[in-house]
Coordinates of C-alpha atoms in Angstrom, one line a residue:
X1 CA 0.0 0.0 0.0
X2 CA 1.3 3.5 -0.8
X3 CA 0.0 6.5 0.9
X4 CA 1.0 10.1 0.1
X5 CA 0.6 12.5 3.0
X6 CA 0.8 16.2 3.5
X7 CA 1.2 18.4 6.6
X8 CA 0.9 16.5 9.9
X9 CA -1.2 13.9 8.3
X10 CA 2.0 11.9 7.7
X11 CA 1.4 10.5 11.2
X12 CA -1.6 8.5 9.9
X13 CA 0.7 6.7 7.5
X14 CA 3.1 5.4 10.1
X15 CA 0.8 2.6 11.2
X16 CA 0.7 1.2 7.7
X17 CA 2.9 -1.1 5.6
X18 CA 4.1 1.4 3.0
X19 CA 6.8 1.8 0.4
X20 CA 9.3 4.6 0.7
X21 CA 7.6 7.9 0.2
X22 CA 8.3 11.6 0.6
X23 CA 5.8 13.7 2.5
X24 CA 5.5 17.5 2.4
X25 CA 4.9 18.7 5.9
X26 CA 5.7 21.5 8.3
X27 CA 9.4 20.9 8.4
X28 CA 11.4 20.6 5.2
X29 CA 12.4 17.0 5.8
X30 CA 12.2 13.9 3.7
X31 CA 10.3 11.2 5.5
X32 CA 10.2 7.5 4.6
X33 CA 8.4 4.7 6.4
X34 CA 8.5 0.9 6.2
X35 CA 6.6 -1.4 8.5
X36 CA 4.1 -1.0 11.3
X37 CA 5.3 1.7 13.7
X38 CA 2.6 0.7 16.2
X39 CA 3.5 -2.9 16.4
X40 CA 4.7 -4.2 19.8
X41 CA 8.5 -4.4 20.2
X42 CA 9.1 -8.2 20.5
X43 CA 12.4 -8.2 22.3
X44 CA 14.2 -6.5 25.1
X45 CA 15.8 -3.2 24.3
X46 CA 19.4 -3.0 25.6
X47 CA 22.2 -0.4 25.5
X48 CA 24.9 -0.5 22.8
X49 CA 26.8 1.4 20.2
X50 CA 27.5 0.3 16.7
X51 CA 30.4 2.0 15.0
X52 CA 30.6 1.1 11.3
X53 CA 33.5 2.0 9.1
X54 CA 31.5 3.1 6.1
X55 CA 31.8 0.2 3.6
X56 CA 29.2 -2.2 2.3
X57 CA 26.7 -3.2 4.9
X58 CA 28.0 -5.5 7.5
X59 CA 24.8 -7.5 8.0
X60 CA 26.1 -9.5 11.0
X61 CA 26.8 -6.3 12.8
X62 CA 23.5 -4.8 11.8
X63 CA 21.6 -7.8 13.2
X64 CA 23.5 -7.3 16.5
X65 CA 22.2 -3.8 16.5
X66 CA 18.6 -4.8 15.6
X67 CA 18.7 -7.3 18.4
X68 CA 19.9 -4.6 20.9
X69 CA 16.8 -2.6 19.7
X70 CA 14.6 -5.6 20.6
X71 CA 13.9 -6.2 16.9
X72 CA 11.5 -3.3 17.2
X73 CA 11.5 0.2 15.7
X74 CA 14.5 1.9 14.1
X75 CA 14.8 5.6 13.2
X76 CA 17.4 6.6 10.7
X77 CA 18.7 10.2 10.5
X78 CA 20.6 11.6 7.6
X79 CA 21.2 14.9 5.8
X80 CA 21.4 13.7 2.2
X81 CA 19.9 11.1 -0.3
X82 CA 16.7 9.4 0.7
X83 CA 15.3 6.3 2.3
X84 CA 17.6 3.7 0.7
X85 CA 19.2 2.7 4.0
X86 CA 15.9 2.1 5.6
X87 CA 14.9 -0.2 2.8
X88 CA 18.1 -2.2 3.3
X89 CA 17.5 -2.5 7.0
X90 CA 13.9 -3.6 6.6
X91 CA 14.1 -5.8 3.5
X92 CA 17.7 -7.2 3.6
X93 CA 18.7 -7.2 7.3
X94 CA 15.2 -7.8 8.4
X95 CA 13.7 -9.0 11.7
X96 CA 12.4 -5.5 12.8
X97 CA 9.0 -4.0 13.0
X98 CA 9.5 -0.7 11.3
X99 CA 12.1 1.8 9.9
X100 CA 11.5 5.5 9.7
X101 CA 14.0 7.7 7.9
X102 CA 14.3 11.4 8.2
X103 CA 16.4 13.4 5.7
X104 CA 17.2 16.8 7.1
X105 CA 17.7 19.8 4.8
X106 CA 18.3 22.5 7.4
X107 CA 18.7 23.2 11.1
X108 CA 15.0 24.3 11.6
X109 CA 13.8 20.7 11.4
X110 CA 15.9 19.8 14.5
X111 CA 13.2 21.4 16.7
X112 CA 10.2 19.8 15.0
X113 CA 8.0 18.1 17.6
X114 CA 7.0 15.2 15.4
X115 CA 10.6 14.2 14.7
X116 CA 11.4 14.5 18.3
X117 CA 8.5 12.3 19.2
X118 CA 9.7 9.7 16.7
X119 CA 13.2 9.8 18.2
X120 CA 11.7 9.4 21.7
X121 CA 9.7 6.3 20.9
X122 CA 12.5 4.7 18.8
X123 CA 14.0 1.5 20.0
X124 CA 17.2 2.2 18.1
X125 CA 18.6 5.2 16.3
X126 CA 21.0 5.0 13.4
X127 CA 22.9 7.9 11.9
X128 CA 23.7 7.3 8.2
X129 CA 26.7 8.4 6.3
X130 CA 27.0 11.7 4.4
X131 CA 28.4 15.1 5.0
X132 CA 29.3 15.3 8.6
X133 CA 29.6 19.1 8.6
X134 CA 25.8 19.2 8.0
X135 CA 25.2 17.1 11.1
X136 CA 27.3 19.5 13.2
X137 CA 25.4 22.5 11.7
X138 CA 22.0 21.0 11.8
X139 CA 22.0 19.2 15.2
X140 CA 24.6 20.5 17.6
X141 CA 23.0 22.4 20.4
X142 CA 19.4 21.5 19.2
X143 CA 16.7 19.3 20.6
X144 CA 17.8 16.5 18.1
X145 CA 21.2 16.5 19.7
X146 CA 19.7 16.4 23.1
X147 CA 17.3 13.6 22.0
X148 CA 20.3 11.5 20.9
X149 CA 22.0 11.9 24.2
X150 CA 18.7 11.0 26.0
X151 CA 18.3 7.9 23.9
X152 CA 21.7 6.6 24.9
X153 CA 21.1 7.5 28.6
X154 CA 17.8 5.6 28.4
X155 CA 19.7 2.4 27.7
X156 CA 18.8 2.2 24.0
X157 CA 21.3 1.5 21.1
X158 CA 22.8 4.1 18.9
X159 CA 24.6 3.3 15.6
X160 CA 26.2 5.1 12.8
X161 CA 28.3 4.5 9.6
X162 CA 30.9 6.7 8.0
X163 CA 29.9 10.3 9.0
X164 CA 27.4 8.8 11.4
X165 CA 30.2 7.1 13.2
X166 CA 32.5 10.1 13.2
X167 CA 29.8 12.2 15.0
X168 CA 29.7 10.0 18.1
X169 CA 33.1 10.7 19.7
X170 CA 33.5 13.5 22.3
X171 CA 35.8 15.2 19.9
X172 CA 35.2 14.8 16.1
X173 CA 36.5 15.9 12.7
X174 CA 33.7 18.1 11.4
X175 CA 34.9 18.7 7.8
X176 CA 33.6 22.2 8.4
X177 CA 35.7 23.7 5.5
X178 CA 33.7 21.7 3.0
X179 CA 36.6 19.3 2.2
X180 CA 37.8 15.9 3.3
X181 CA 41.2 16.1 5.0
X182 CA 44.0 13.8 3.9
X183 CA 46.8 12.4 6.1
X184 CA 49.6 14.4 4.4
X185 CA 47.8 17.7 4.7
X186 CA 46.7 17.0 8.3
X187 CA 50.2 16.1 9.4
X188 CA 51.6 19.2 7.5
X189 CA 49.9 21.5 10.0
X190 CA 48.1 19.5 12.7
X191 CA 46.9 22.7 14.5
X192 CA 45.8 24.4 11.3
X193 CA 42.4 25.3 10.1
X194 CA 42.1 22.3 7.9
X195 CA 41.8 20.0 10.9
X196 CA 38.4 21.2 12.0
X197 CA 38.0 19.4 15.3
X198 CA 34.6 20.0 17.0
X199 CA 33.2 19.1 20.4
X200 CA 30.1 19.7 22.5
X201 CA 28.0 17.6 20.1
X202 CA 27.1 14.3 21.7
X203 CA 27.9 13.3 25.3
X204 CA 28.3 9.5 25.2
X205 CA 30.1 8.2 28.3
X206 CA 31.6 5.2 26.5
X207 CA 33.2 7.6 23.9
X208 CA 34.4 10.2 26.3
X209 CA 38.0 11.3 25.4
X210 CA 37.7 9.5 22.0
X211 CA 38.1 10.9 18.5
X212 CA 36.7 8.6 15.8
X213 CA 37.5 8.2 12.1
X214 CA 36.1 6.0 9.3
X215 CA 37.1 4.4 5.9
X216 CA 40.3 3.9 7.7
X217 CA 42.9 1.7 6.1
X218 CA 41.4 2.0 2.7
X219 CA 41.9 5.7 2.6
X220 CA 45.2 5.8 4.6
X221 CA 43.7 7.9 7.4
X222 CA 46.1 6.9 10.2
X223 CA 48.1 10.1 9.7
X224 CA 45.1 12.3 9.9
X225 CA 43.7 10.6 13.0
X226 CA 47.1 11.2 14.7
X227 CA 46.8 14.9 13.8
X228 CA 43.2 15.0 15.0
X229 CA 44.2 13.6 18.4
X230 CA 47.0 16.1 18.6
X231 CA 44.7 19.0 18.0
X232 CA 42.0 17.6 20.2
X233 CA 44.5 17.3 23.1
X234 CA 45.3 21.0 22.7
X235 CA 41.6 21.8 23.0
X236 CA 40.9 19.3 25.8
X237 CA 44.0 20.0 27.9
X238 CA 44.4 16.3 28.6
X239 CA 45.2 13.0 26.7
X240 CA 42.7 11.6 24.2
X241 CA 42.7 8.4 22.1
X242 CA 41.8 7.9 18.4
X243 CA 39.6 5.1 17.2
X244 CA 39.7 4.4 13.4
X245 CA 37.4 1.8 11.9
X246 CA 38.2 0.1 8.6
X247 CA 35.7 0.3 5.8
X248 CA 35.1 -3.4 6.0
X249 CA 34.6 -3.5 9.8
X250 CA 32.2 -2.5 12.5
X251 CA 32.7 -2.2 16.3
X252 CA 29.8 -3.4 18.4
X253 CA 30.0 -1.9 21.9
X254 CA 28.0 -3.4 24.8
X255 CA 26.6 -1.2 27.5
X256 CA 29.5 -2.0 29.8
X257 CA 32.0 -0.8 27.2
X258 CA 33.2 -4.2 26.0
X259 CA 33.4 -4.2 22.3
X260 CA 34.0 -6.7 19.5
X261 CA 34.8 -6.3 15.8
X262 CA 32.6 -7.6 13.0
X263 CA 34.5 -7.8 9.7
X264 CA 33.6 -8.5 6.1
X265 CA 37.2 -8.8 4.8
X266 CA 40.3 -10.5 6.1
X267 CA 42.4 -8.3 8.4
X268 CA 39.8 -5.6 8.7
X269 CA 39.4 -4.1 12.2
X270 CA 39.7 -1.0 14.4
X271 CA 42.9 0.9 15.2
X272 CA 43.5 2.6 18.6
X273 CA 45.9 5.5 18.6
X274 CA 47.3 6.1 22.0
X275 CA 47.3 9.9 22.7
X276 CA 49.1 11.7 25.4
X277 CA 51.7 12.9 22.9
X278 CA 54.8 14.3 24.6
X279 CA 55.9 16.8 22.0
X280 CA 53.8 20.0 21.7
X281 CA 52.8 20.9 18.2
X282 CA 53.2 24.4 16.7
X283 CA 50.6 26.0 14.5
X284 CA 51.7 26.5 10.8
X285 CA 54.4 23.9 11.3
X286 CA 54.6 20.2 10.3
X287 CA 54.1 17.6 13.0
X288 CA 57.0 15.9 14.7
X289 CA 56.5 13.1 17.1
X290 CA 59.1 10.7 18.3
X291 CA 56.7 7.9 19.1
X292 CA 53.0 7.0 18.5
X293 CA 51.7 3.6 19.7
X294 CA 48.8 2.0 18.0
X295 CA 47.0 -1.3 18.6
X296 CA 44.6 -3.0 16.1
X297 CA 41.5 -4.9 17.3
X298 CA 40.4 -7.7 15.0
X299 CA 37.6 -10.2 15.0
X300 CA 39.2 -12.2 17.7
X301 CA 40.0 -9.2 19.9
X302 CA 38.2 -7.6 22.8
X303 CA 38.2 -3.8 22.9
X304 CA 37.4 -1.9 26.1
X305 CA 35.9 1.7 25.8
X306 CA 36.5 4.4 26.7
X307 CA 40.0 3.3 27.9
X308 CA 41.0 1.8 24.5
X309 CA 42.6 -1.3 26.0
X310 CA 42.6 -4.2 23.6
X311 CA 42.8 -7.9 24.6
X312 CA 44.2 -10.3 22.0
X313 CA 45.1 -7.5 19.6
X314 CA 45.5 -8.3 15.9
X315 CA 48.6 -6.1 15.7
X316 CA 50.6 -3.6 17.7
X317 CA 52.6 -0.9 15.9
X318 CA 54.9 2.0 16.7
X319 CA 55.2 5.0 14.5
X320 CA 56.9 8.4 14.4
X321 CA 56.1 11.6 12.5
X322 CA 59.1 13.4 10.9
X323 CA 58.4 16.7 9.4
X324 CA 54.8 15.7 8.6
X325 CA 55.7 12.2 7.3
X326 CA 54.2 9.2 9.1
X327 CA 56.9 6.5 9.5
X328 CA 56.5 2.9 10.8
X329 CA 59.2 2.0 13.3
X330 CA 60.4 -1.5 14.4
X331 CA 58.3 -3.0 11.6
X332 CA 60.8 -3.9 8.8
X333 CA 59.3 -4.7 5.5
X334 CA 60.8 -6.0 2.2
X335 CA 58.8 -6.1 -1.1
X336 CA 60.1 -7.6 -4.3
X337 CA 59.2 -8.3 -7.9
X338 CA 60.7 -10.5 -10.6
X339 CA 59.1 -8.9 -13.6
X340 CA 55.6 -8.5 -15.0
X341 CA 54.4 -10.2 -18.2
X342 CA 54.5 -13.8 -17.1
X343 CA 51.3 -15.5 -18.2
X344 CA 49.7 -18.8 -17.2
X345 CA 51.2 -21.5 -19.4
X346 CA 54.5 -19.8 -19.8
X347 CA 56.2 -21.9 -17.2
X348 CA 56.6 -25.6 -16.7
X349 CA 55.8 -27.0 -13.3
X350 CA 59.5 -27.3 -12.5
X351 CA 60.1 -23.7 -13.6
X352 CA 57.3 -22.4 -11.5
X353 CA 58.6 -24.2 -8.4
X354 CA 62.1 -22.8 -9.0
X355 CA 60.8 -19.3 -9.5
X356 CA 58.8 -19.3 -6.3
X357 CA 61.8 -20.7 -4.4
X358 CA 64.0 -18.0 -5.8
X359 CA 61.6 -15.3 -4.7
X360 CA 61.4 -16.7 -1.2
X361 CA 65.2 -16.9 -1.1
X362 CA 65.5 -13.3 -2.1
X363 CA 63.0 -12.3 0.6
X364 CA 64.9 -14.2 3.3
X365 CA 68.2 -12.7 2.2
X366 CA 66.8 -9.2 2.5
X367 CA 65.0 -9.9 5.7
X368 CA 68.1 -11.3 7.3
X369 CA 69.7 -7.9 6.8
X370 CA 66.8 -6.0 8.3
X371 CA 66.6 -8.4 11.2
X372 CA 70.3 -7.7 12.0
X373 CA 69.6 -4.0 12.0
X374 CA 71.1 -3.2 8.6
X375 CA 69.8 -0.4 6.5
X376 CA 67.0 -0.6 3.9
X377 CA 69.7 -0.1 1.2
X378 CA 71.5 -3.2 2.4
X379 CA 68.3 -5.2 2.4
X380 CA 67.4 -4.1 -1.2
X381 CA 70.9 -5.0 -2.4
X382 CA 70.9 -8.4 -0.7
X383 CA 67.5 -9.3 -2.2
X384 CA 68.4 -8.2 -5.7
X385 CA 71.7 -10.1 -5.7
X386 CA 69.7 -13.3 -5.1
X387 CA 67.4 -12.4 -8.0
X388 CA 70.3 -11.5 -10.3
X389 CA 71.9 -14.9 -9.5
X390 CA 68.7 -16.8 -10.3
X391 CA 68.3 -17.7 -14.0
X392 CA 64.6 -17.6 -13.8
X393 CA 64.5 -13.8 -14.1
X394 CA 65.7 -11.3 -16.7
X395 CA 68.5 -9.8 -14.7
X396 CA 72.1 -10.9 -14.1
X397 CA 72.5 -14.6 -14.7
X398 CA 69.1 -14.9 -16.5
X399 CA 69.5 -11.8 -18.7
X400 CA 68.1 -11.9 -22.3
X401 CA 70.2 -11.4 -25.4
X402 CA 70.4 -8.4 -27.7
X403 CA 70.2 -8.5 -31.5
X404 CA 74.0 -9.0 -31.6
X405 CA 73.9 -12.0 -29.2
X406 CA 75.2 -10.1 -26.2
X407 CA 73.8 -9.5 -22.7
X408 CA 73.4 -5.8 -21.7
X409 CA 72.6 -5.2 -18.1
X410 CA 71.0 -2.1 -16.5
X411 CA 70.4 -1.2 -12.8
X412 CA 69.7 1.5 -10.3
X413 CA 69.5 2.0 -6.5
X414 CA 68.1 4.9 -4.5
X415 CA 68.3 5.7 -0.8
X416 CA 65.1 7.4 0.4
X417 CA 66.7 8.8 3.5
X418 CA 69.5 10.7 1.9
X419 CA 68.2 11.1 -1.7
X420 CA 71.4 9.6 -3.0
X421 CA 71.3 7.2 -6.0
X422 CA 73.5 5.1 -8.3
X423 CA 72.8 3.7 -11.7
X424 CA 74.5 1.9 -14.5
X425 CA 73.6 0.9 -18.1
X426 CA 75.0 -1.2 -20.9
X427 CA 77.0 -3.6 -18.7
X428 CA 78.5 -6.8 -20.1
X429 CA 80.7 -8.2 -17.4
X430 CA 79.4 -7.1 -14.0
X431 CA 78.2 -10.2 -12.2
X432 CA 75.7 -8.4 -10.0
X433 CA 74.9 -5.0 -11.4
X434 CA 73.1 -3.8 -8.2
X435 CA 76.5 -4.0 -6.4
X436 CA 77.8 -1.5 -9.0
X437 CA 74.9 0.8 -8.5
X438 CA 75.7 0.7 -4.8
X439 CA 79.3 1.6 -5.4
X440 CA 78.4 4.4 -7.8
X441 CA 76.0 5.8 -5.1
X442 CA 78.5 5.5 -2.2
X443 CA 81.9 5.9 -3.8
X444 CA 81.5 8.4 -6.7
X445 CA 80.3 11.9 -7.3
X446 CA 78.0 10.6 -10.1
X447 CA 74.6 9.0 -10.4
X448 CA 74.8 7.1 -13.7
X449 CA 77.6 5.4 -15.5
X450 CA 77.4 3.4 -18.8
X451 CA 79.2 0.7 -20.7
X452 CA 83.0 0.4 -20.6
X453 CA 83.4 3.4 -18.3
X454 CA 81.0 1.9 -15.7
X455 CA 82.9 -1.4 -15.8
X456 CA 86.3 0.4 -15.5
X457 CA 84.9 2.0 -12.3
X458 CA 83.6 -1.4 -11.1
X459 CA 87.1 -2.8 -11.4
X460 CA 88.5 0.0 -9.1
X461 CA 85.8 -0.8 -6.5
X462 CA 86.4 -4.6 -6.5
X463 CA 83.0 -5.2 -7.9
X464 CA 83.0 -8.8 -9.3
X465 CA 83.5 -9.0 -13.1
X466 CA 82.9 -12.2 -15.0
X467 CA 83.4 -13.6 -18.5
X468 CA 80.3 -12.6 -20.6
X469 CA 79.7 -16.3 -21.1
X470 CA 78.5 -16.4 -17.4
X471 CA 75.2 -14.9 -18.5
X472 CA 74.4 -17.5 -21.1
X473 CA 71.3 -19.6 -20.5
X474 CA 69.8 -21.9 -23.1
X475 CA 66.2 -20.6 -22.6
X476 CA 67.2 -17.0 -23.3
X477 CA 69.3 -18.0 -26.3
X478 CA 66.4 -19.8 -27.8
X479 CA 64.2 -16.8 -27.2
X480 CA 66.6 -14.7 -29.2
X481 CA 66.7 -17.2 -32.1
X482 CA 62.9 -17.1 -32.2
X483 CA 62.8 -13.4 -32.2
X484 CA 65.4 -13.2 -35.0
X485 CA 63.4 -15.7 -37.1
X486 CA 60.2 -13.6 -36.6
X487 CA 62.2 -10.5 -37.7
X488 CA 63.4 -12.2 -40.8
X489 CA 59.9 -13.4 -41.7
X490 CA 58.5 -9.9 -41.5
X491 CA 61.4 -8.5 -43.5
X492 CA 60.8 -11.2 -46.2
X493 CA 57.1 -10.3 -46.4
X494 CA 57.9 -6.6 -46.5
X495 CA 55.8 -6.0 -43.4
X496 CA 56.6 -4.1 -40.2
X497 CA 57.3 -6.2 -37.1
X498 CA 55.1 -5.2 -34.2
X499 CA 56.5 -6.4 -30.9
X500 CA 54.0 -7.3 -28.2
X501 CA 54.3 -5.4 -24.9
X502 CA 55.5 -8.6 -23.4
X503 CA 58.7 -8.3 -25.3
X504 CA 59.7 -5.4 -23.1
X505 CA 59.1 -7.1 -19.8
X506 CA 61.5 -8.7 -17.5
X507 CA 63.0 -6.9 -14.6
X508 CA 63.7 -7.5 -10.9
X509 CA 63.3 -5.1 -8.1
X510 CA 63.2 -4.7 -4.3
X511 CA 62.0 -2.1 -1.8
X512 CA 62.7 -2.1 1.9
X513 CA 61.6 -0.2 5.0
X514 CA 64.1 -0.7 7.8
X515 CA 63.6 -0.5 11.6
X516 CA 64.4 3.2 11.6
X517 CA 61.7 3.9 9.1
X518 CA 63.9 4.6 6.1
X519 CA 63.1 3.5 2.6
X520 CA 65.2 2.3 -0.3
X521 CA 64.5 1.0 -3.8
X522 CA 66.4 -0.9 -6.4
X523 CA 65.9 -2.4 -9.9
X524 CA 67.9 -4.6 -12.2
X525 CA 67.3 -5.9 -15.7
X526 CA 68.6 -7.5 -18.8
X527 CA 66.6 -5.3 -21.0
X528 CA 64.5 -6.7 -23.9
X529 CA 65.2 -9.6 -26.2
X530 CA 66.7 -8.6 -29.6
X531 CA 67.1 -5.0 -28.7
X532 CA 69.5 -2.8 -30.9
X533 CA 71.5 0.4 -30.8
X534 CA 72.3 0.3 -27.1
X535 CA 68.6 0.8 -26.2
X536 CA 68.1 1.6 -22.5
X537 CA 64.8 1.2 -20.7
X538 CA 63.5 2.7 -17.5
X539 CA 65.2 0.4 -15.0
X540 CA 68.4 2.5 -14.6
X541 CA 66.7 5.8 -14.8
X542 CA 66.0 7.4 -11.5
X543 CA 62.4 8.5 -11.4
X544 CA 61.3 6.3 -14.2
X545 CA 61.9 2.7 -13.0
X546 CA 63.2 3.4 -9.5
X547 CA 62.4 6.0 -6.9
X548 CA 62.6 6.3 -3.1
X549 CA 62.1 9.3 -0.8
X550 CA 61.1 9.8 2.8
X551 CA 57.6 8.5 2.4
X552 CA 57.4 6.3 -0.7
X553 CA 59.5 3.8 -2.7
X554 CA 58.7 2.2 -6.1
X555 CA 60.3 -0.2 -8.5
X556 CA 58.7 -0.7 -12.0
X557 CA 58.6 -3.5 -14.5
X558 CA 57.1 -3.1 -17.9
X559 CA 57.4 -1.3 -21.3
X560 CA 60.2 1.0 -20.4
X561 CA 59.6 3.7 -22.9
X562 CA 56.2 4.5 -21.4
X563 CA 57.6 4.4 -17.8
X564 CA 60.3 6.9 -18.9
X565 CA 57.8 9.2 -20.5
X566 CA 55.5 9.1 -17.4
X567 CA 58.4 9.3 -14.9
X568 CA 56.3 6.5 -13.5
X569 CA 58.1 5.6 -10.2
X570 CA 58.4 9.3 -9.2
X571 CA 54.8 10.0 -10.3
X572 CA 53.4 7.4 -7.9
X573 CA 55.3 8.9 -5.0
X574 CA 54.5 12.5 -6.1
X575 CA 50.8 11.7 -6.0
X576 CA 51.1 10.4 -2.5
X577 CA 53.0 13.5 -1.4
X578 CA 51.0 16.2 -3.2
X579 CA 47.5 14.9 -3.5
X580 CA 47.4 12.8 -0.3
X581 CA 46.1 9.8 -2.2
X582 CA 46.7 6.4 -0.5
X583 CA 49.7 4.6 -1.9
X584 CA 47.7 1.8 -3.4
X585 CA 45.4 4.3 -5.3
X586 CA 48.3 6.3 -6.6
X587 CA 50.1 3.2 -7.8
X588 CA 47.0 1.8 -9.4
X589 CA 46.2 5.0 -11.3
X590 CA 49.7 5.4 -12.7
X591 CA 50.3 1.7 -13.6
X592 CA 46.8 0.6 -14.6
X593 CA 45.4 3.8 -16.0
X594 CA 48.0 6.3 -17.2
X595 CA 50.5 3.9 -18.7
X596 CA 47.9 1.7 -20.6
X597 CA 46.2 4.9 -21.8
X598 CA 49.5 6.0 -23.4
X599 CA 49.9 2.5 -25.0
X600 CA 52.1 0.7 -22.5
X601 CA 51.6 -1.9 -19.9
X602 CA 53.5 -3.6 -17.0
X603 CA 53.5 -3.5 -13.2
X604 CA 55.2 -2.1 -10.2
X605 CA 55.7 -2.6 -6.5
X606 CA 55.3 0.3 -4.0
X607 CA 56.1 0.6 -0.3
X608 CA 55.2 3.5 2.0
X609 CA 57.0 4.7 5.0
X610 CA 53.9 3.9 7.0
X611 CA 54.3 0.2 6.0
X612 CA 51.6 0.2 3.3
X613 CA 52.3 -1.8 0.2
X614 CA 50.9 -2.1 -3.4
X615 CA 51.4 -4.5 -6.3
X616 CA 49.6 -3.0 -9.3
X617 CA 50.0 -4.8 -12.7
X618 CA 47.9 -5.2 -15.8
X619 CA 49.3 -8.4 -17.3
X620 CA 48.5 -12.1 -16.6
X621 CA 51.1 -12.2 -13.9
X622 CA 53.9 -10.6 -12.0
X623 CA 56.5 -12.4 -9.9
X624 CA 56.0 -10.7 -6.6
X625 CA 56.3 -11.1 -2.8
X626 CA 56.8 -9.5 0.6
X627 CA 58.2 -10.4 4.0
X628 CA 57.5 -8.7 7.3
X629 CA 58.9 -8.7 10.8
X630 CA 57.8 -12.3 11.4
X631 CA 60.2 -13.5 8.7
X632 CA 57.5 -15.5 6.8
X633 CA 57.8 -15.0 3.0
X634 CA 54.7 -14.5 0.9
X635 CA 55.0 -14.9 -2.9
X636 CA 52.7 -15.1 -6.0
X637 CA 53.2 -15.3 -9.8
X638 CA 49.9 -15.1 -11.6
X639 CA 47.0 -12.6 -11.3
X640 CA 44.8 -15.4 -10.1
X641 CA 47.2 -16.2 -7.2
X642 CA 46.1 -15.1 -3.8
X643 CA 48.7 -13.0 -2.1
X644 CA 47.9 -12.2 1.6
X645 CA 48.6 -8.5 2.3
X646 CA 50.6 -7.3 5.3
X647 CA 48.5 -6.5 8.4
X648 CA 48.1 -2.8 9.2

């Protein structure tokens, strides 16, 4: 049955089963009703808070909320869109008697007696997502704000998602400037106007001294939550804690403050930022903090609010902020690739086993350095040496052949802490090119050397040189003969040879984050099969195939000409620094959007100073892997392979 009402007559419709409808009445509010608002509440109404991170509906968590509401009557408040969330609650979550949704368009409606009456009789109230600045402007200091506090004091459940969660802490990010703050901007000036921290909204005892945030890991919001806590502490005059909830998680808080996490994706949870920061921040200056402790509550954890204590935490992390850059401490990480372009069917079973073993060996070699307290540069070099020695990859021992039947090797290495770099191209006798890149970086005034001159310098630095025959492998030689035959065939038919993108693939790379929070990146390659004229790709070019700075490191693998034109490795890190985009989004947009749009393809690995990682690629596979503090290597080859991601 559908009933359209005007004025106060909308009350007559609330006892009917109706489809969503908008009613024109005294206040300018959209009103939508589903179910029988006069039906008896079947269960016992109990206190509780549901803090949802803002992603797809977590039905298990929502059913917990409905049960807390006695499976009775839910009122949804929002300041945009319409009654969609009410439809979902009633039709998909189910098990409740009615849902009323009110969509506010201004502050005046916050005093309307009919809305206040609906809030008073509600068994549960849920604040939907949207523009949280509207909630502050429309509800703070109004009867609606008072009604929400009264609802909680009466022992009834309150829930919220995204902006609806953000509003529930004692201190909150109001987004009052009309934007959405990013971590880099927030840390660049934690006491600045962009961090619009508000208070005196809701007064919920279980969230006293708490600042909440949502869409957490997916949008890399740890940095901004740390900045919010810092500014909130200045306002409060005492320590606070931050509570960030992942997009795929929800925190269900019982009336006694004991909370558990419901998650719809592996590893999703809630992160507690311990406040009480020792260093005082200065307005208009970037944040500097020597230590920030965080703890992650997962599905097996128990979170206690408002203290923030976590039993059985999913993870505990320590961070610092250096001139506005968030840095993970005592959480070493190594990320590697062995080249994009490998496709299902390219490898025999034995070759696949050997490749995976070589990836794991490289990870263990780099991890051993990190575990011993060595620098990120040392770890990158150690990992790449193993990959250069493995004939499974197009670097060092497994390098492809040029048109003239030679092996030409290129490499680069960059230290993110110092900004120093070393690179070499056109090598024929250097056993491990990455060691020469290290020598150029550390022992010369130059960044790049090429050919005979580079090898002459290598000799002065005791870098191992070998007979060029060392690089011969039968598989690579056969690949050259095949390429030459195809070239002759096209010449005989007077047609142009068009090389597939795959012909340009084959590179190894490594990135490391050491215990001091410093990054490094390195890349090494044998170039492309049947190349001529001393062609050089992106691998030895700083900014194209390799980049590391104080917040981001990248190593690329793909069609080098396009990586050079896009300055791909640097571009990824520049987007992280300048736009505030999460590392994974920046890497994906460069590798899987910009480069294919220009005509190229390939992949990359990326590692952030905060410990975030990304493995974007647009081919059928990319040799890849990572290893963390626990020393367990994780590797994958094909796109269809599942690669567990590091916990955050």
